[in-house]
mmCIF file of C-alpha atoms in Angstrom:
data_model
loop_
_atom_site.group_PDB
_atom_site.id
_atom_site.type_symbol
_atom_site.label_atom_id
_atom_site.label_comp_id
_atom_site.label_asym_id
_atom_site.label_seq_id
_atom_site.Cartn_x
_atom_site.Cartn_y
_atom_site.Cartn_z
ATOM 1 C CA MET W 255 7.308 20.785 15.148
ATOM 2 C CA ASP W 256 10.512 20.314 13.135
ATOM 3 C CA GLU W 257 11.592 22.546 10.257
ATOM 4 C CA VAL W 258 10.414 20.177 7.512
ATOM 5 C CA MET W 259 6.941 19.841 9.045
ATOM 6 C CA LEU W 260 6.744 23.625 9.532
ATOM 7 C CA MET W 261 7.657 24.228 5.887
ATOM 8 C CA ASP W 262 4.953 21.790 4.781
ATOM 9 C CA ARG W 263 2.323 23.517 6.917
ATOM 10 C CA SER W 264 3.441 26.921 5.614
ATOM 11 C CA ARG W 265 3.149 25.723 2.029
ATOM 12 C CA ILE W 266 -0.399 24.484 2.659
ATOM 13 C CA LEU W 267 -1.421 27.848 4.128
ATOM 14 C CA HIS W 268 0.212 29.763 1.278
ATOM 15 C CA GLU W 269 -1.486 27.595 -1.339
ATOM 16 C CA ALA W 270 -4.882 28.055 0.327
ATOM 17 C CA LEU W 271 -4.447 31.840 0.396
ATOM 18 C CA GLU W 272 -3.440 31.837 -3.268
ATOM 19 C CA GLN W 273 -6.588 29.957 -4.204
ATOM 20 C CA CYS W 274 -9.081 31.710 -1.896
ATOM 21 C CA GLY W 275 -7.612 35.160 -1.301
ATOM 22 C CA TRP W 276 -7.573 37.030 2.002
ATOM 23 C CA GLY W 277 -11.183 38.200 1.980
ATOM 24 C CA ASN W 278 -12.942 35.081 3.280
ATOM 25 C CA PRO W 279 -11.275 33.589 6.399
ATOM 26 C CA ASP W 280 -13.816 30.752 6.692
ATOM 27 C CA GLU W 281 -13.152 29.641 3.130
ATOM 28 C CA VAL W 282 -9.394 29.769 3.768
ATOM 29 C CA VAL W 283 -9.796 27.569 6.864
ATOM 30 C CA GLN W 284 -11.846 25.004 4.952
ATOM 31 C CA ARG W 285 -9.359 25.020 2.091
ATOM 32 C CA VAL W 286 -6.442 24.481 4.494
ATOM 33 C CA LEU W 287 -8.252 21.506 6.029
ATOM 34 C CA ARG W 288 -8.856 19.987 2.588
ATOM 35 C CA LEU W 289 -5.241 20.501 1.569
ATOM 36 C CA ASP W 290 -3.965 19.103 4.870
ATOM 37 C CA LEU W 291 -5.952 15.940 4.309
ATOM 38 C CA GLY W 292 -4.075 16.113 1.086
ATOM 39 C CA LEU W 293 -5.051 14.873 -2.186
ATOM 40 C CA PRO W 294 -5.146 11.671 -0.129
ATOM 41 C CA ALA W 295 -4.875 9.251 -3.035
ATOM 42 C CA GLU W 296 -1.722 10.933 -4.352
ATOM 43 C CA ASP W 297 -0.162 11.011 -0.889
ATOM 44 C CA GLU W 298 -1.144 7.403 -0.203
ATOM 45 C CA PHE W 299 0.275 6.077 -3.461
ATOM 46 C CA ALA W 300 3.518 8.019 -3.007
ATOM 47 C CA VAL W 301 3.982 6.581 0.503
ATOM 48 C CA ILE W 302 3.213 3.052 -0.730
ATOM 49 C CA CYS W 303 5.778 3.344 -3.532
ATOM 50 C CA SER W 304 8.401 4.584 -1.093
ATOM 51 C CA TRP W 305 7.692 1.759 1.377
ATOM 52 C CA LEU W 306 7.656 -1.103 -1.140
ATOM 53 C CA GLY W 307 11.353 -0.549 -1.760
ATOM 54 C CA LYS W 308 11.939 -0.210 -5.504
ATOM 55 C CA CYS W 309 11.160 3.499 -5.762
ATOM 56 C CA SER W 310 14.222 5.720 -5.300
ATOM 57 C CA LEU W 311 12.290 8.966 -5.857
ATOM 58 C CA VAL W 312 8.661 10.023 -6.015
ATOM 59 C CA HIS W 313 7.311 13.553 -5.823
ATOM 60 C CA LYS W 314 4.285 15.570 -6.784
ATOM 61 C CA LEU W 315 4.281 17.739 -9.871
ATOM 62 C CA ASP W 316 2.982 21.287 -9.534
ATOM 63 C CA GLN W 317 0.033 21.599 -11.889
ATOM 64 C CA GLN W 318 -0.011 25.411 -11.975
ATOM 65 C CA GLN W 319 1.246 25.872 -15.520
ATOM 66 C CA ILE W 320 1.886 28.970 -17.630
ATOM 67 C CA PRO W 321 1.377 30.340 -20.176
ATOM 68 C CA ARG W 322 -2.328 29.551 -19.925
ATOM 69 C CA SER W 323 -2.336 28.579 -23.588
ATOM 70 C CA SER W 324 -0.143 25.556 -22.691
ATOM 71 C CA ARG W 325 -3.220 23.995 -21.062
ATOM 72 C CA ASP W 326 -4.644 23.443 -24.521
ATOM 73 C CA THR W 327 -1.699 21.150 -25.339
ATOM 74 C CA TYR W 328 -0.338 19.705 -22.112
ATOM 75 C CA GLN W 329 -1.722 18.238 -18.900
ATOM 76 C CA VAL W 330 0.733 17.756 -16.052
ATOM 77 C CA PRO W 331 0.306 14.370 -14.295
ATOM 78 C CA ASP W 332 0.202 14.035 -10.521
ATOM 79 C CA LEU W 333 3.547 12.371 -9.807
ATOM 80 C CA LEU W 334 7.008 11.709 -11.146
ATOM 81 C CA ALA W 335 8.569 8.460 -9.942
ATOM 82 C CA VAL W 336 11.842 6.602 -10.434
ATOM 83 C CA PHE W 337 11.687 2.802 -10.082
ATOM 84 C CA ASN W 338 14.695 0.482 -9.966
ATOM 85 C CA THR W 339 14.465 -3.175 -10.941
ATOM 86 C CA ALA W 340 17.376 -5.598 -10.709
ATOM 87 C CA ASN W 341 18.339 -4.681 -14.274
ATOM 88 C CA ASN W 342 17.079 -1.202 -15.141
ATOM 89 C CA GLN W 343 15.877 2.162 -13.945
ATOM 90 C CA TYR W 344 12.530 3.538 -15.129
ATOM 91 C CA ARG W 345 11.509 7.190 -14.892
ATOM 92 C CA VAL W 346 7.750 7.532 -15.278
ATOM 93 C CA LEU W 347 4.885 10.002 -14.949
ATOM 94 C CA ILE W 348 1.853 8.877 -12.952
ATOM 95 C CA GLU W 349 -1.747 10.094 -12.954
ATOM 96 C CA VAL W 350 -3.553 8.969 -9.777
ATOM 97 C CA LYS W 351 -7.239 8.037 -9.741
ATOM 98 C CA THR W 352 -9.721 6.555 -7.281
ATOM 99 C CA LYS W 353 -12.962 5.127 -8.598
ATOM 100 C CA GLN W 354 -15.199 2.328 -7.337
ATOM 101 C CA ASP W 355 -16.817 1.558 -10.715
ATOM 102 C CA ARG W 356 -15.404 -1.363 -12.698
ATOM 103 C CA CYS W 357 -14.398 0.959 -15.534
ATOM 104 C CA LEU W 358 -12.110 3.983 -15.414
ATOM 105 C CA THR W 359 -12.917 6.618 -18.042
ATOM 106 C CA LEU W 360 -10.501 9.096 -19.605
ATOM 107 C CA ARG W 361 -11.595 11.977 -21.789
ATOM 108 C CA ALA W 362 -10.008 11.972 -25.231
ATOM 109 C CA LYS W 363 -8.622 15.494 -24.856
ATOM 110 C CA ASP W 364 -7.102 14.676 -21.448
ATOM 111 C CA ARG W 365 -5.472 11.568 -22.889
ATOM 112 C CA GLU W 366 -3.899 13.588 -25.705
ATOM 113 C CA LYS W 367 -2.628 16.264 -23.302
ATOM 114 C CA LEU W 368 -1.074 13.690 -20.960
ATOM 115 C CA LEU W 369 0.584 11.906 -23.876
ATOM 116 C CA SER W 370 1.887 15.204 -25.258
ATOM 117 C CA TYR W 371 3.448 16.060 -21.903
ATOM 118 C CA GLY W 372 5.040 12.616 -21.630
ATOM 119 C CA GLU W 373 6.359 12.719 -25.205
ATOM 120 C CA MET W 374 7.836 16.173 -24.627
ATOM 121 C CA LEU W 375 9.855 14.831 -21.670
ATOM 122 C CA GLY W 376 10.462 11.402 -23.179
ATOM 123 C CA LEU W 377 8.731 9.647 -20.264
ATOM 124 C CA PRO W 378 5.957 7.016 -20.256
ATOM 125 C CA VAL W 379 2.618 7.966 -18.703
ATOM 126 C CA LEU W 380 1.135 5.500 -16.216
ATOM 127 C CA PHE W 381 -2.098 5.451 -14.256
ATOM 128 C CA ALA W 382 -2.376 4.436 -10.605
ATOM 129 C CA TRP W 383 -5.956 3.381 -9.899
ATOM 130 C CA LYS W 384 -7.295 2.608 -6.431
ATOM 131 C CA TYR W 385 -10.318 0.330 -6.646
ATOM 132 C CA HIS W 386 -11.935 -0.723 -3.350
ATOM 133 C CA GLY W 387 -8.609 -0.521 -1.512
ATOM 134 C CA LEU W 388 -6.631 -2.274 -4.268
ATOM 135 C CA TRP W 389 -3.945 -0.315 -6.126
ATOM 136 C CA MET W 390 -3.086 -1.007 -9.763
ATOM 137 C CA LEU W 391 -0.397 0.654 -11.883
ATOM 138 C CA PHE W 392 -0.643 0.433 -15.665
ATOM 139 C CA ASP W 393 0.338 2.110 -18.907
ATOM 140 C CA ILE W 394 -1.968 4.668 -20.509
ATOM 141 C CA SER W 395 -2.085 2.469 -23.624
ATOM 142 C CA LEU W 396 -4.559 0.178 -21.810
ATOM 143 C CA PHE W 397 -7.290 2.787 -22.301
ATOM 144 C CA LYS W 398 -9.351 1.785 -25.334
ATOM 145 C CA ARG W 399 -11.683 3.933 -27.384
ATOM 146 C CA PHE W 400 -15.259 3.910 -26.092
ATOM 147 C CA ASN W 401 -17.702 6.261 -27.823
ATOM 148 C CA LYS W 402 -16.061 9.704 -27.704
ATOM 149 C CA ASN W 403 -13.717 8.913 -24.830
ATOM 150 C CA TYR W 404 -11.438 6.119 -23.593
ATOM 151 C CA ARG W 405 -11.848 3.609 -20.812
ATOM 152 C CA VAL W 406 -10.117 0.676 -19.147
ATOM 153 C CA GLU W 407 -11.922 -2.160 -17.383
ATOM 154 C CA PHE W 408 -10.897 -3.469 -13.987
ATOM 155 C CA PHE W 409 -9.871 -6.912 -15.282
ATOM 156 C CA SER W 410 -7.594 -5.384 -17.912
ATOM 157 C CA ALA W 411 -6.040 -3.019 -15.366
ATOM 158 C CA ILE W 412 -5.315 -5.675 -12.748
ATOM 159 C CA SER W 413 -4.140 -8.251 -15.317
ATOM 160 C CA ASN W 414 -1.594 -5.775 -16.647
ATOM 161 C CA SER W 415 -0.620 -4.098 -13.392
ATOM 162 C CA LEU W 416 3.016 -3.096 -12.960
ATOM 163 C CA MET W 417 2.828 -2.859 -9.165
ATOM 164 C CA SER W 418 5.070 -5.915 -8.730
ATOM 165 C CA LEU W 419 7.432 -5.372 -11.641
ATOM 166 C CA LEU W 420 8.112 -1.684 -10.994
ATOM 167 C CA ALA W 421 7.094 -0.853 -7.422
ATOM 168 C CA GLY W 422 7.996 -4.154 -5.737
ATOM 169 C CA ASP W 423 4.539 -5.199 -4.569
ATOM 170 C CA VAL W 424 4.002 -8.935 -3.978
ATOM 171 C CA ASN W 425 1.085 -11.286 -3.438
ATOM 172 C CA TYR W 426 1.588 -13.858 -0.713
ATOM 173 C CA GLN W 427 -0.322 -16.562 1.097
ATOM 174 C CA LEU W 428 0.350 -18.229 4.415
ATOM 175 C CA GLY W 429 0.106 -21.997 4.657
ATOM 176 C CA GLU W 430 -2.828 -23.830 6.188
ATOM 177 C CA GLY W 431 -2.556 -24.307 9.940
ATOM 178 C CA VAL W 432 -0.061 -21.503 10.525
ATOM 179 C CA GLY W 433 -0.742 -19.700 13.777
ATOM 180 C CA LEU W 434 0.456 -18.397 17.113
ATOM 181 C CA HIS W 435 -0.153 -20.626 20.141
ATOM 182 C CA LEU W 436 0.069 -19.685 23.817
ATOM 183 C CA LYS W 437 -0.379 -21.913 26.866
ATOM 184 C CA PHE W 438 -1.066 -20.362 30.274
ATOM 185 C CA LYS W 439 -0.841 -22.182 33.620
ATOM 186 C CA ARG W 440 -3.393 -21.011 36.148
ATOM 187 C CA ASN W 441 -1.759 -19.922 39.398
ATOM 188 C CA GLU W 442 -4.400 -18.189 41.465
ATOM 189 C CA LEU W 443 -7.995 -17.064 41.114
ATOM 190 C CA HIS W 444 -7.887 -13.261 41.202
ATOM 191 C CA ASP W 445 -11.578 -12.434 40.926
ATOM 192 C CA ASN W 446 -14.869 -14.223 40.399
ATOM 193 C CA ASP W 447 -17.749 -12.084 39.191
ATOM 194 C CA GLU W 448 -20.769 -14.273 38.441
ATOM 195 C CA ASP W 449 -19.839 -16.067 35.183
ATOM 196 C CA VAL W 450 -16.481 -14.283 34.712
ATOM 197 C CA GLU W 451 -13.313 -15.620 36.310
ATOM 198 C CA THR W 452 -10.074 -13.631 36.355
ATOM 199 C CA TRP W 453 -6.927 -15.690 36.926
ATOM 200 C CA LYS W 454 -3.314 -14.877 37.609
ATOM 201 C CA ALA W 455 -1.420 -16.988 35.100
ATOM 202 C CA LYS W 456 2.042 -17.579 33.661
ATOM 203 C CA ILE W 457 2.950 -18.406 30.076
ATOM 204 C CA GLU W 458 4.291 -21.946 29.930
ATOM 205 C CA ASP W 459 4.565 -22.279 26.163
ATOM 206 C CA ILE W 460 4.540 -19.964 23.144
ATOM 207 C CA TYR W 461 5.319 -20.885 19.550
ATOM 208 C CA ILE W 462 4.255 -20.421 15.939
ATOM 209 C CA GLN W 463 3.149 -23.575 14.150
ATOM 210 C CA ASP W 464 4.235 -23.858 10.517
ATOM 211 C CA PHE W 465 2.184 -25.355 7.688
ATOM 212 C CA ASN W 466 3.807 -28.762 8.298
ATOM 213 C CA GLY W 467 2.561 -28.773 11.889
ATOM 214 C CA GLU W 468 6.024 -28.165 13.381
ATOM 215 C CA LYS W 469 6.502 -25.841 16.353
ATOM 216 C CA ASN W 470 8.823 -22.853 15.872
ATOM 217 C CA TYR W 471 10.101 -21.132 19.005
ATOM 218 C CA THR W 472 12.420 -18.688 17.230
ATOM 219 C CA PHE W 473 10.675 -15.942 15.296
ATOM 220 C CA SER W 474 11.101 -12.204 14.850
ATOM 221 C CA PRO W 475 8.635 -9.368 15.556
ATOM 222 C CA LYS W 476 8.269 -8.950 11.783
ATOM 223 C CA ILE W 477 6.868 -12.480 11.563
ATOM 224 C CA LEU W 478 4.254 -11.484 14.129
ATOM 225 C CA SER W 479 3.448 -8.420 12.004
ATOM 226 C CA ILE W 480 2.755 -10.678 9.025
ATOM 227 C CA LEU W 481 0.428 -12.821 11.150
ATOM 228 C CA ASN W 482 -1.327 -9.776 12.598
ATOM 229 C CA ALA W 483 -2.147 -8.482 9.116
ATOM 230 C CA CYS W 484 -3.941 -11.729 8.199
ATOM 231 C CA GLU W 485 -7.490 -12.755 8.942
ATOM 232 C CA ILE W 486 -7.292 -14.739 12.161
ATOM 233 C CA GLU W 487 -9.502 -17.364 13.781
ATOM 234 C CA GLU W 488 -9.159 -17.423 17.562
ATOM 235 C CA LYS W 489 -9.567 -20.619 19.573
ATOM 236 C CA ILE W 490 -9.516 -21.066 23.351
ATOM 237 C CA GLU W 491 -9.318 -24.354 25.246
ATOM 238 C CA VAL W 492 -9.744 -24.436 29.023
ATOM 239 C CA ASP W 493 -9.202 -27.239 31.512
ATOM 240 C CA SER W 494 -8.740 -27.347 35.264
ATOM 241 C CA GLU W 495 -5.046 -26.426 35.066
ATOM 242 C CA TYR W 496 -4.336 -24.676 31.745
ATOM 243 C CA ILE W 497 -5.767 -22.115 29.320
ATOM 244 C CA SER W 498 -4.607 -22.542 25.717
ATOM 245 C CA GLN W 499 -5.119 -19.721 23.237
ATOM 246 C CA SER W 500 -4.511 -20.049 19.484
ATOM 247 C CA PHE W 501 -4.585 -17.478 16.690
ATOM 248 C CA ILE W 502 -4.828 -19.440 13.434
ATOM 249 C CA VAL W 503 -4.553 -17.834 10.007
ATOM 250 C CA ARG W 504 -7.766 -18.349 8.083
ATOM 251 C CA PRO W 505 -6.912 -20.832 5.281
ATOM 252 C CA GLY W 506 -6.889 -19.896 1.607
ATOM 253 C CA MET W 507 -6.656 -16.141 2.148
ATOM 254 C CA GLY W 508 -4.227 -14.199 -0.041
ATOM 255 C CA ASN W 509 -2.576 -10.898 0.821
ATOM 256 C CA MET W 510 -0.849 -8.055 -1.002
ATOM 257 C CA ALA W 511 2.115 -6.215 0.484
ATOM 258 C CA HIS W 512 0.698 -2.746 -0.167
ATOM 259 C CA ARG W 513 -2.566 -3.628 1.579
ATOM 260 C CA THR W 514 -0.659 -5.179 4.483
ATOM 261 C CA MET W 515 1.125 -1.867 5.043
ATOM 262 C CA GLU W 516 -2.216 -0.086 5.393
ATOM 263 C CA LYS W 517 -3.485 -2.716 7.858
ATOM 264 C CA LEU W 518 -0.353 -2.422 10.011
ATOM 265 C CA LEU W 519 -0.545 1.371 10.052
ATOM 266 C CA LYS W 520 -4.183 1.196 11.122
ATOM 267 C CA MET W 521 -3.299 -1.282 13.868
ATOM 268 C CA SER W 522 -0.735 1.146 15.296
ATOM 269 C CA ASP W 523 -3.464 3.774 15.708
ATOM 270 C CA ALA W 524 -6.909 2.234 15.461
ATOM 271 C CA VAL W 525 -8.661 5.454 16.485
ATOM 272 C CA THR W 526 -7.240 7.857 13.914
ATOM 273 C CA ASN W 527 -7.447 7.525 10.135
ATOM 274 C CA ILE W 528 -4.105 7.231 8.374
ATOM 275 C CA HIS W 529 -2.790 10.728 7.659
ATOM 276 C CA TRP W 530 -0.872 10.027 4.465
ATOM 277 C CA ARG W 531 0.397 13.595 4.081
ATOM 278 C CA SER W 532 2.167 13.426 7.457
ATOM 279 C CA LEU W 533 3.945 10.243 6.301
ATOM 280 C CA LEU W 534 5.370 12.194 3.366
ATOM 281 C CA VAL W 535 7.047 14.491 5.886
ATOM 282 C CA ASP W 536 7.791 12.076 8.748
ATOM 283 C CA GLU W 537 8.549 8.483 7.712
ATOM 284 C CA SER W 538 9.281 7.203 11.230
ATOM 285 C CA PRO W 539 5.937 5.322 11.615
ATOM 286 C CA LEU W 540 6.964 3.239 8.590
ATOM 287 C CA HIS W 541 10.283 2.140 10.109
ATOM 288 C CA SER W 542 8.696 -0.501 12.342
ATOM 289 C CA ILE W 543 7.336 -2.295 9.267
ATOM 290 C CA SER W 544 10.223 -1.561 6.902
ATOM 291 C CA ASP W 545 11.971 -4.144 4.714
ATOM 292 C CA PHE W 546 8.792 -6.192 4.415
ATOM 293 C CA GLN W 547 10.270 -8.308 1.621
ATOM 294 C CA SER W 548 12.985 -9.664 3.932
ATOM 295 C CA ALA W 549 10.293 -10.516 6.500
ATOM 296 C CA LEU W 550 8.393 -12.463 3.834
ATOM 297 C CA ASP W 551 11.585 -14.275 2.796
ATOM 298 C CA GLU W 552 12.193 -15.215 6.431
ATOM 299 C CA ALA W 553 8.597 -16.429 6.794
ATOM 300 C CA LEU W 554 9.010 -18.486 3.607
ATOM 301 C CA ARG W 555 12.161 -20.164 4.973
ATOM 302 C CA GLN W 556 10.414 -20.955 8.262
ATOM 303 C CA LYS W 557 7.451 -22.465 6.385
ATOM 304 C CA PHE W 558 4.902 -19.890 7.522
ATOM 305 C CA VAL W 559 4.410 -18.345 4.082
ATOM 306 C CA LYS W 560 3.478 -20.886 1.403
ATOM 307 C CA TYR W 561 3.613 -18.736 -1.744
ATOM 308 C CA ILE W 562 5.102 -15.408 -2.831
ATOM 309 C CA LEU W 563 3.933 -14.238 -6.248
ATOM 310 C CA LEU W 564 5.548 -11.519 -8.357
ATOM 311 C CA GLN W 565 2.892 -10.556 -10.895
ATOM 312 C CA HIS W 566 3.912 -9.680 -14.437
ATOM 313 C CA PRO W 567 1.505 -8.060 -16.906
ATOM 314 C CA GLN W 568 -0.251 -10.079 -19.594
ATOM 315 C CA GLU W 569 1.092 -7.585 -22.123
ATOM 316 C CA TYR W 570 4.221 -5.568 -21.442
ATOM 317 C CA PRO W 571 4.100 -1.866 -22.314
ATOM 318 C CA ALA W 572 6.633 -0.720 -24.881
ATOM 319 C CA PHE W 573 8.978 0.931 -22.369
ATOM 320 C CA ILE W 574 9.638 -2.259 -20.343
ATOM 321 C CA LYS W 575 13.008 -3.694 -21.376
ATOM 322 C CA ASP W 576 13.466 -7.322 -22.377
ATOM 323 C CA ASP W 577 15.668 -8.285 -19.414
ATOM 324 C CA ASP W 578 12.849 -7.335 -17.028
ATOM 325 C CA LYS W 579 10.275 -9.537 -18.761
ATOM 326 C CA ALA W 580 9.328 -12.989 -17.483
ATOM 327 C CA LYS W 581 10.990 -15.743 -19.490
ATOM 328 C CA GLY W 582 8.206 -18.282 -18.979
ATOM 329 C CA VAL W 583 8.245 -21.768 -17.470
ATOM 330 C CA HIS W 584 10.369 -24.313 -19.322
#
């Protein structure tokens, strides 16, 4: 265990002891386990922001605040993040939420405390909302009055998400017919067990077909990662001499970069759930799928990816500068 990992584990133990005291070892153990799993949504969103490429800094904010009377005025958000677009740098505060309902509710007093904290520091307050595996990032101004509290509906949140503009997330779609094709030549029957035949075979042909039907023999491992993260239809053709195997991307299926990252991480270890906290300490598992945007650009040039979409919000929040706003189609 390296020094950084050891410090993280020590901090978790210290925090658990602060919250539970020394008198109940079982409670301390359970608290350590909960903390080690993290506040998973916060850890997950921080890792996603780091991986997408536009975030130069993201860290948690300690929410133990004194004097106690300050809690009547201020609420400390979960994260502070610094995003860099081609034109500007944005320093923002982020409150992280996970909820499966189509509306996210915010108490009026919590809204006022978050806004007061942001105004004191001169920073905008954003919400990161995970809804059925989909992350959205939006300004607190989207919450509208509803009875005594405030709420934002899913359609409003996703239509005004800043995940692309600030964090660098993209939507993309592969073209119809794109897929990996392999052709094996049978050499020798190795085993025959009732209805199952096992053959020794050699690969005679391997290529990726683009959406124009052309064969591409030169492609990088990152292109294969993009294909692996898609929904695939497998086809096998067998004759007396050859076995042909095809992995075709299911047509009409869109993807989001941040969801692709999660799929690729799960593929690297299908048995274990993603431990987001460990990725905050050790980023090495992310290196194999780093610079995803360049992989998409390469796939676009080779006619594997048909569309790459950079979503802009329907309404820009006040802090977004004019040179980062879409100019429209002329």
